Amino acid sequence: MERKEDEIKQQLQELQRQLGKKQSFEEAVSSIRSLLLQYYPSASPSLQKSFYSVVCRAATILKTRYTAPGFWHAGLQLFFDTERLVSESSERKKLQDCIAQAQDHLSEIENQPENSTSTENRPRGFLFEGHLTVDPEPPQPDWLVMSNLLSAAATLPAGQSSEENPASSNSSEAAANLLRELADRLDDIVPMILDDAPAAPRVPPASKEVVAKLPVTTVTDEFLAKLDADAECAICKENLVLNDKMQELPCKHMFHPPCLKPWLDEHNSCPICRHELQTDDHNYESWKEREREAEEERKGAANAVREGEYMYV
């Protein structure tokens, strides 16, 4: 019996990981419900706690990640089933709160108006080939805006003194205005000017060797005393409790190891500060080095545009 319960706990752990993925959430909830109804009534207190924990994790993930009604309907049924089975009053109260929140969320969705934008407030159309369109005029693409600005700047006459040409002061003012506009759009212009590099590659998983060496700390009373009362794992959003295992990244942020590994496999960055870990992909590491050098070039181009603006002020 003990071996069977260990297998069920492993299944619950795997299903808990699947809850974090949008495409597998509903299927994972359905599997948890099936196991719950089949095994919870005769389960040991330890296994019952595992069931309760994974149901609470499903509630947390729903509140922090998903809004689609299908996910909340699935969660609501899971909360109903669990609330009927648990015996502890605190657990029943928690599940009743989850049920109420799910019902409120679904009620809000059902009561949303079909068209929240009235006809009176709808943006007017624009003329296109002699006809007035129904939709508002779309914004010009960035490349066209940049092209127009740079073309206008190129047509400005060479700077002359106001004594030689009284109109030169107007030209200088126009140049200053154009340079200000160019500076305002600098973040968009500079990448277009220097856009010889290929698009950023997908970030490979973190190096297994690097991840294996990340230190793991057990949460103690002293550890909790140094943190806020609401300290949590930023990935699963669960509050830290005594004896939790926490793995520390080089940026000093800490997470549950079962949460951190799949996150690093998919994103390879700290969920809080976006610090990247080293990968085993030589091509990607070379690209990062080239990108650092290109960033220095972008900064140089930005400074050049700003210095040009100051000359006309």
mmCIF file of C-alpha atoms in Angstrom:
data_model
loop_
_atom_site.group_PDB
_atom_site.id
_atom_site.type_symbol
_atom_site.label_atom_id
_atom_site.label_comp_id
_atom_site.label_asym_id
_atom_site.label_seq_id
_atom_site.Cartn_x
_atom_site.Cartn_y
_atom_site.Cartn_z
ATOM 1 C CA MET A 1 0.000 0.000 0.000
ATOM 2 C CA GLU A 2 2.840 2.364 0.870
ATOM 3 C CA ARG A 3 4.467 1.715 -2.502
ATOM 4 C CA LYS A 4 1.185 2.448 -4.263
ATOM 5 C CA GLU A 5 0.848 5.752 -2.422
ATOM 6 C CA ASP A 6 4.394 6.718 -3.386
ATOM 7 C CA GLU A 7 3.464 6.134 -7.033
ATOM 8 C CA ILE A 8 0.375 8.328 -6.650
ATOM 9 C CA LYS A 9 2.476 11.085 -5.073
ATOM 10 C CA GLN A 10 4.850 10.939 -8.037
ATOM 11 C CA GLN A 11 1.874 11.191 -10.386
ATOM 12 C CA LEU A 12 0.622 14.236 -8.483
ATOM 13 C CA GLN A 13 4.033 15.894 -8.711
ATOM 14 C CA GLU A 14 4.104 15.390 -12.470
ATOM 15 C CA LEU A 15 0.526 16.679 -12.823
ATOM 16 C CA GLN A 16 1.469 19.710 -10.722
ATOM 17 C CA ARG A 17 4.197 20.553 -13.235
ATOM 18 C CA GLN A 18 1.698 20.195 -16.074
ATOM 19 C CA LEU A 19 -0.592 22.731 -14.390
ATOM 20 C CA GLY A 20 1.951 25.427 -15.208
ATOM 21 C CA LYS A 21 1.576 24.897 -18.967
ATOM 22 C CA LYS A 22 -1.435 26.406 -20.668
ATOM 23 C CA GLN A 23 -1.848 23.595 -23.172
ATOM 24 C CA SER A 24 -1.920 20.863 -20.495
ATOM 25 C CA PHE A 25 -3.729 22.610 -17.609
ATOM 26 C CA GLU A 26 -7.249 21.278 -18.195
ATOM 27 C CA GLU A 27 -6.062 17.727 -18.853
ATOM 28 C CA ALA A 28 -3.943 17.822 -15.690
ATOM 29 C CA VAL A 29 -6.904 19.036 -13.619
ATOM 30 C CA SER A 30 -9.042 16.219 -15.025
ATOM 31 C CA SER A 31 -6.403 13.632 -14.062
ATOM 32 C CA ILE A 32 -6.086 15.099 -10.556
ATOM 33 C CA ARG A 33 -9.879 14.866 -10.099
ATOM 34 C CA SER A 34 -9.838 11.235 -11.212
ATOM 35 C CA LEU A 35 -7.084 10.310 -8.752
ATOM 36 C CA LEU A 36 -8.731 12.345 -5.997
ATOM 37 C CA LEU A 37 -12.118 10.612 -6.289
ATOM 38 C CA GLN A 38 -10.519 7.180 -6.537
ATOM 39 C CA TYR A 39 -7.881 7.321 -3.809
ATOM 40 C CA TYR A 40 -8.514 10.201 -1.389
ATOM 41 C CA PRO A 41 -11.218 8.523 0.799
ATOM 42 C CA SER A 42 -8.911 5.615 1.723
ATOM 43 C CA ALA A 43 -5.606 7.505 1.531
ATOM 44 C CA SER A 44 -3.178 8.003 4.410
ATOM 45 C CA PRO A 45 -2.964 11.486 5.990
ATOM 46 C CA SER A 46 0.295 12.061 4.103
ATOM 47 C CA LEU A 47 -1.261 11.304 0.716
ATOM 48 C CA GLN A 48 -4.329 13.378 1.587
ATOM 49 C CA LYS A 49 -2.010 16.310 2.285
ATOM 50 C CA SER A 50 -0.401 15.781 -1.121
ATOM 51 C CA PHE A 51 -3.815 15.921 -2.780
ATOM 52 C CA TYR A 52 -4.720 19.095 -0.891
ATOM 53 C CA SER A 53 -1.379 20.689 -1.776
ATOM 54 C CA VAL A 54 -1.719 20.076 -5.510
ATOM 55 C CA VAL A 55 -5.303 21.393 -5.492
ATOM 56 C CA CYS A 56 -4.119 24.576 -3.757
ATOM 57 C CA ARG A 57 -1.368 24.894 -6.370
ATOM 58 C CA ALA A 58 -4.010 24.660 -9.105
ATOM 59 C CA ALA A 59 -5.933 27.474 -7.411
ATOM 60 C CA THR A 60 -2.800 29.625 -7.191
ATOM 61 C CA ILE A 61 -1.925 29.083 -10.851
ATOM 62 C CA LEU A 62 -5.486 29.942 -11.892
ATOM 63 C CA LYS A 63 -5.398 33.217 -9.944
ATOM 64 C CA THR A 64 -2.000 34.301 -11.245
ATOM 65 C CA ARG A 65 -1.880 33.082 -14.856
ATOM 66 C CA TYR A 66 -5.167 32.157 -16.511
ATOM 67 C CA THR A 67 -8.419 33.992 -17.241
ATOM 68 C CA ALA A 68 -10.119 31.762 -19.852
ATOM 69 C CA PRO A 69 -13.478 30.413 -18.589
ATOM 70 C CA GLY A 70 -12.633 26.817 -19.586
ATOM 71 C CA PHE A 71 -9.736 26.750 -17.130
ATOM 72 C CA TRP A 72 -11.872 28.198 -14.331
ATOM 73 C CA HIS A 73 -14.748 25.753 -14.961
ATOM 74 C CA ALA A 74 -12.260 22.881 -14.673
ATOM 75 C CA GLY A 75 -10.809 24.347 -11.477
ATOM 76 C CA LEU A 76 -14.258 24.926 -9.986
ATOM 77 C CA GLN A 77 -15.202 21.250 -10.369
ATOM 78 C CA LEU A 78 -11.913 20.219 -8.761
ATOM 79 C CA PHE A 79 -12.557 22.562 -5.802
ATOM 80 C CA PHE A 80 -16.110 21.193 -5.372
ATOM 81 C CA ASP A 81 -14.902 17.577 -5.337
ATOM 82 C CA THR A 82 -12.075 18.295 -2.904
ATOM 83 C CA GLU A 83 -14.236 20.379 -0.556
ATOM 84 C CA ARG A 84 -16.663 17.453 -0.197
ATOM 85 C CA LEU A 85 -13.825 15.067 0.725
ATOM 86 C CA VAL A 86 -11.591 17.009 3.148
ATOM 87 C CA SER A 87 -12.277 16.769 6.859
ATOM 88 C CA GLU A 88 -10.172 19.571 8.379
ATOM 89 C CA SER A 89 -12.118 22.810 8.839
ATOM 90 C CA SER A 90 -9.212 25.014 7.718
ATOM 91 C CA GLU A 91 -8.865 23.075 4.464
ATOM 92 C CA ARG A 92 -12.614 23.205 3.854
ATOM 93 C CA LYS A 93 -12.635 26.968 4.465
ATOM 94 C CA LYS A 94 -9.753 27.447 2.007
ATOM 95 C CA LEU A 95 -11.561 25.435 -0.673
ATOM 96 C CA GLN A 96 -14.798 27.314 -0.091
ATOM 97 C CA ASP A 97 -12.889 30.533 -0.722
ATOM 98 C CA CYS A 98 -11.500 29.027 -3.944
ATOM 99 C CA ILE A 99 -15.010 28.035 -5.025
ATOM 100 C CA ALA A 100 -16.345 31.533 -4.328
ATOM 101 C CA GLN A 101 -13.513 33.176 -6.249
ATOM 102 C CA ALA A 102 -14.002 30.862 -9.242
ATOM 103 C CA GLN A 103 -17.742 31.549 -9.275
ATOM 104 C CA ASP A 104 -17.141 35.307 -9.074
ATOM 105 C CA HIS A 105 -14.628 35.153 -11.935
ATOM 106 C CA LEU A 106 -16.990 33.153 -14.166
ATOM 107 C CA SER A 107 -19.883 35.465 -13.289
ATOM 108 C CA GLU A 108 -17.855 38.514 -14.331
ATOM 109 C CA ILE A 109 -17.026 36.909 -17.675
ATOM 110 C CA GLU A 110 -20.645 35.958 -18.351
ATOM 111 C CA ASN A 111 -21.878 39.455 -17.482
ATOM 112 C CA GLN A 112 -19.434 41.306 -19.713
ATOM 113 C CA PRO A 113 -21.209 43.304 -22.464
ATOM 114 C CA GLU A 114 -20.774 41.900 -25.965
ATOM 115 C CA ASN A 115 -19.548 45.237 -27.298
ATOM 116 C CA SER A 116 -17.974 47.520 -24.723
ATOM 117 C CA THR A 117 -17.283 50.285 -27.277
ATOM 118 C CA SER A 118 -20.360 52.320 -28.168
ATOM 119 C CA THR A 119 -20.959 53.554 -31.693
ATOM 120 C CA GLU A 120 -20.786 57.161 -30.514
ATOM 121 C CA ASN A 121 -17.268 56.726 -29.101
ATOM 122 C CA ARG A 122 -15.910 54.596 -31.936
ATOM 123 C CA PRO A 123 -13.014 56.231 -33.827
ATOM 124 C CA ARG A 124 -13.983 57.646 -37.186
ATOM 125 C CA GLY A 125 -12.822 56.121 -40.472
ATOM 126 C CA PHE A 126 -10.411 57.658 -42.952
ATOM 127 C CA LEU A 127 -10.388 58.301 -46.688
ATOM 128 C CA PHE A 128 -8.818 55.534 -48.730
ATOM 129 C CA GLU A 129 -8.951 55.671 -52.545
ATOM 130 C CA GLY A 130 -11.843 58.110 -52.396
ATOM 131 C CA HIS A 131 -13.959 56.091 -49.918
ATOM 132 C CA LEU A 132 -14.526 56.558 -46.182
ATOM 133 C CA THR A 133 -13.521 53.398 -44.343
ATOM 134 C CA VAL A 134 -15.297 51.977 -41.304
ATOM 135 C CA ASP A 135 -12.145 51.444 -39.238
ATOM 136 C CA PRO A 136 -9.813 54.228 -38.026
ATOM 137 C CA GLU A 137 -6.647 54.924 -39.975
ATOM 138 C CA PRO A 138 -3.887 52.524 -38.911
ATOM 139 C CA PRO A 139 -0.635 54.041 -37.622
ATOM 140 C CA GLN A 140 2.213 54.364 -40.078
ATOM 141 C CA PRO A 141 4.740 51.537 -39.796
ATOM 142 C CA ASP A 142 7.928 52.461 -37.970
ATOM 143 C CA TRP A 143 10.073 52.008 -41.064
ATOM 144 C CA LEU A 144 7.992 54.623 -42.933
ATOM 145 C CA VAL A 145 8.120 57.116 -40.057
ATOM 146 C CA MET A 146 11.883 56.687 -39.800
ATOM 147 C CA SER A 147 12.320 56.989 -43.564
ATOM 148 C CA ASN A 148 10.330 60.244 -43.656
ATOM 149 C CA LEU A 149 12.317 61.732 -40.775
ATOM 150 C CA LEU A 150 15.697 60.810 -42.219
ATOM 151 C CA SER A 151 14.700 62.003 -45.705
ATOM 152 C CA ALA A 152 13.594 65.355 -44.300
ATOM 153 C CA ALA A 153 16.850 65.682 -42.373
ATOM 154 C CA ALA A 154 18.856 64.949 -45.519
ATOM 155 C CA THR A 155 17.158 67.803 -47.427
ATOM 156 C CA LEU A 156 18.145 70.453 -44.883
ATOM 157 C CA PRO A 157 20.580 73.013 -46.329
ATOM 158 C CA ALA A 158 24.123 73.140 -45.015
ATOM 159 C CA GLY A 159 24.396 75.411 -41.973
ATOM 160 C CA GLN A 160 25.051 79.067 -42.765
ATOM 161 C CA SER A 161 25.476 82.075 -40.500
ATOM 162 C CA SER A 162 22.495 84.438 -40.049
ATOM 163 C CA GLU A 163 24.600 87.314 -41.443
ATOM 164 C CA GLU A 164 25.122 85.485 -44.747
ATOM 165 C CA ASN A 165 21.511 84.383 -45.052
ATOM 166 C CA PRO A 166 18.681 85.685 -42.815
ATOM 167 C CA ALA A 167 16.707 82.533 -43.567
ATOM 168 C CA SER A 168 19.412 80.343 -42.063
ATOM 169 C CA SER A 169 18.026 80.867 -38.553
ATOM 170 C CA ASN A 170 14.773 79.283 -39.716
ATOM 171 C CA SER A 171 16.733 76.397 -41.258
ATOM 172 C CA SER A 172 18.617 75.908 -38.003
ATOM 173 C CA GLU A 173 15.361 75.828 -36.076
ATOM 174 C CA ALA A 174 13.958 73.251 -38.497
ATOM 175 C CA ALA A 175 17.101 71.168 -38.138
ATOM 176 C CA ALA A 176 16.885 71.339 -34.370
ATOM 177 C CA ASN A 177 13.242 70.237 -34.458
ATOM 178 C CA LEU A 178 14.068 67.303 -36.720
ATOM 179 C CA LEU A 179 16.964 66.217 -34.532
ATOM 180 C CA ARG A 180 14.753 66.389 -31.452
ATOM 181 C CA GLU A 181 12.223 64.149 -33.173
ATOM 182 C CA LEU A 182 14.974 61.791 -34.243
ATOM 183 C CA ALA A 183 16.240 61.684 -30.651
ATOM 184 C CA ASP A 184 12.719 60.963 -29.365
ATOM 185 C CA ARG A 185 12.531 57.964 -31.701
ATOM 186 C CA LEU A 186 16.115 56.923 -31.105
ATOM 187 C CA ASP A 187 15.286 53.501 -29.736
ATOM 188 C CA ASP A 188 13.479 52.700 -32.988
ATOM 189 C CA ILE A 189 15.877 54.403 -35.417
ATOM 190 C CA VAL A 190 19.226 53.027 -34.267
ATOM 191 C CA PRO A 191 18.289 49.323 -34.587
ATOM 192 C CA MET A 192 17.095 50.035 -38.147
ATOM 193 C CA ILE A 193 20.388 51.726 -39.022
ATOM 194 C CA LEU A 194 22.477 48.933 -37.517
ATOM 195 C CA ASP A 195 20.165 46.056 -38.342
ATOM 196 C CA ASP A 196 22.715 43.914 -40.150
ATOM 197 C CA ALA A 197 22.675 41.215 -37.492
ATOM 198 C CA PRO A 198 20.217 38.295 -37.685
ATOM 199 C CA ALA A 199 17.214 38.077 -35.371
ATOM 200 C CA ALA A 200 17.891 36.988 -31.807
ATOM 201 C CA PRO A 201 17.989 33.182 -31.570
ATOM 202 C CA ARG A 202 15.831 31.286 -29.130
ATOM 203 C CA VAL A 203 17.557 31.001 -25.754
ATOM 204 C CA PRO A 204 18.807 27.406 -25.227
ATOM 205 C CA PRO A 205 18.291 25.653 -21.877
ATOM 206 C CA ALA A 206 20.725 26.417 -19.091
ATOM 207 C CA SER A 207 23.807 24.239 -18.855
ATOM 208 C CA LYS A 208 23.024 21.080 -16.869
ATOM 209 C CA GLU A 209 26.394 21.314 -15.168
ATOM 210 C CA VAL A 210 25.751 24.913 -14.125
ATOM 211 C CA VAL A 211 22.270 24.072 -12.784
ATOM 212 C CA ALA A 212 23.582 21.042 -10.895
ATOM 213 C CA LYS A 213 26.066 23.278 -9.052
ATOM 214 C CA LEU A 214 23.443 25.806 -7.912
ATOM 215 C CA PRO A 215 23.291 25.696 -4.099
ATOM 216 C CA VAL A 216 20.169 24.296 -2.405
ATOM 217 C CA THR A 217 19.060 25.640 0.983
ATOM 218 C CA THR A 218 16.536 24.154 3.406
ATOM 219 C CA VAL A 219 14.106 26.706 4.817
ATOM 220 C CA THR A 220 14.485 26.997 8.588
ATOM 221 C CA ASP A 221 12.823 29.159 11.227
ATOM 222 C CA GLU A 222 15.830 31.505 11.125
ATOM 223 C CA PHE A 223 15.598 31.692 7.326
ATOM 224 C CA LEU A 224 11.889 32.574 7.460
ATOM 225 C CA ALA A 225 12.494 35.191 10.153
ATOM 226 C CA LYS A 226 14.713 37.147 7.753
ATOM 227 C CA LEU A 227 12.015 37.260 5.062
ATOM 228 C CA ASP A 228 8.677 39.025 4.681
ATOM 229 C CA ALA A 229 5.644 37.226 6.001
ATOM 230 C CA ASP A 230 4.377 36.761 2.425
ATOM 231 C CA ALA A 231 7.679 35.492 0.986
ATOM 232 C CA GLU A 232 6.977 33.127 -1.888
ATOM 233 C CA CYS A 233 8.499 31.215 -4.786
ATOM 234 C CA ALA A 234 8.138 33.618 -7.713
ATOM 235 C CA ILE A 235 7.411 30.768 -10.159
ATOM 236 C CA CYS A 236 4.610 28.832 -8.423
ATOM 237 C CA LYS A 237 3.542 31.760 -6.177
ATOM 238 C CA GLU A 238 3.318 29.476 -3.129
ATOM 239 C CA ASN A 239 4.371 30.929 0.235
ATOM 240 C CA LEU A 240 7.568 29.479 1.689
ATOM 241 C CA VAL A 241 7.135 27.086 4.603
ATOM 242 C CA LEU A 242 9.439 25.303 7.008
ATOM 243 C CA ASN A 243 11.649 22.602 5.403
ATOM 244 C CA ASP A 244 11.040 23.823 1.838
ATOM 245 C CA LYS A 245 14.049 23.308 -0.433
ATOM 246 C CA MET A 246 15.159 26.500 -2.208
ATOM 247 C CA GLN A 247 17.705 26.696 -5.034
ATOM 248 C CA GLU A 248 19.719 29.894 -5.433
ATOM 249 C CA LEU A 249 20.679 31.468 -8.778
ATOM 250 C CA PRO A 250 23.885 33.547 -9.191
ATOM 251 C CA CYS A 251 21.704 36.678 -8.928
ATOM 252 C CA LYS A 252 20.810 35.527 -5.349
ATOM 253 C CA HIS A 253 17.110 34.934 -6.092
ATOM 254 C CA MET A 254 15.784 31.581 -4.823
ATOM 255 C CA PHE A 255 13.070 29.175 -6.023
ATOM 256 C CA HIS A 256 11.745 25.661 -5.429
ATOM 257 C CA PRO A 257 14.026 23.233 -7.365
ATOM 258 C CA PRO A 258 11.042 21.432 -9.022
ATOM 259 C CA CYS A 259 9.792 24.841 -10.204
ATOM 260 C CA LEU A 260 13.180 26.182 -11.278
ATOM 261 C CA LYS A 261 14.383 23.311 -13.500
ATOM 262 C CA PRO A 262 11.490 23.366 -16.038
ATOM 263 C CA TRP A 263 11.579 27.172 -15.991
ATOM 264 C CA LEU A 264 15.294 27.228 -16.875
ATOM 265 C CA ASP A 265 14.749 24.568 -19.555
ATOM 266 C CA GLU A 266 12.162 26.799 -21.219
ATOM 267 C CA HIS A 267 13.372 30.340 -20.457
ATOM 268 C CA ASN A 268 16.907 30.122 -19.015
ATOM 269 C CA SER A 269 16.539 33.355 -17.085
ATOM 270 C CA CYS A 270 15.700 34.410 -13.563
ATOM 271 C CA PRO A 271 11.916 35.041 -13.354
ATOM 272 C CA ILE A 272 12.609 38.157 -11.271
ATOM 273 C CA CYS A 273 15.621 39.946 -12.782
ATOM 274 C CA ARG A 274 16.024 38.044 -16.116
ATOM 275 C CA HIS A 275 19.638 37.092 -15.363
ATOM 276 C CA GLU A 276 20.677 34.416 -17.874
ATOM 277 C CA LEU A 277 22.696 31.344 -16.985
ATOM 278 C CA GLN A 278 25.451 29.958 -19.167
ATOM 279 C CA THR A 279 24.328 27.428 -21.788
ATOM 280 C CA ASP A 280 26.061 24.513 -23.505
ATOM 281 C CA ASP A 281 25.332 26.044 -26.933
ATOM 282 C CA HIS A 282 28.582 27.483 -28.322
ATOM 283 C CA ASN A 283 26.826 29.285 -31.199
ATOM 284 C CA TYR A 284 24.441 31.044 -28.814
ATOM 285 C CA GLU A 285 27.237 32.102 -26.463
ATOM 286 C CA SER A 286 29.130 33.524 -29.476
ATOM 287 C CA TRP A 287 26.001 35.393 -30.557
ATOM 288 C CA LYS A 288 25.661 36.920 -27.082
ATOM 289 C CA GLU A 289 29.235 38.184 -27.275
ATOM 290 C CA ARG A 290 28.593 39.745 -30.703
ATOM 291 C CA GLU A 291 25.385 41.299 -29.371
ATOM 292 C CA ARG A 292 27.289 42.924 -26.509
ATOM 293 C CA GLU A 293 29.667 44.470 -29.017
ATOM 294 C CA ALA A 294 26.739 45.642 -31.190
ATOM 295 C CA GLU A 295 25.142 47.239 -28.133
ATOM 296 C CA GLU A 296 28.248 49.348 -27.649
ATOM 297 C CA GLU A 297 27.934 50.475 -31.278
ATOM 298 C CA ARG A 298 24.284 51.401 -30.729
ATOM 299 C CA LYS A 299 25.227 53.508 -27.731
ATOM 300 C CA GLY A 300 27.859 55.274 -29.816
ATOM 301 C CA ALA A 301 25.326 56.040 -32.557
ATOM 302 C CA ALA A 302 22.848 57.296 -29.963
ATOM 303 C CA ASN A 303 25.433 59.649 -28.497
ATOM 304 C CA ALA A 304 26.260 60.950 -31.978
ATOM 305 C CA VAL A 305 22.613 61.843 -32.668
ATOM 306 C CA ARG A 306 22.260 63.551 -29.288
ATOM 307 C CA GLU A 307 25.455 65.564 -29.817
ATOM 308 C CA GLY A 308 24.076 66.684 -33.177
ATOM 309 C CA GLU A 309 20.898 67.829 -31.474
ATOM 310 C CA TYR A 310 22.831 69.928 -28.957
ATOM 311 C CA MET A 311 24.637 71.733 -31.790
ATOM 312 C CA TYR A 312 21.318 73.221 -32.955
ATOM 313 C CA VAL A 313 19.937 74.143 -29.551
#
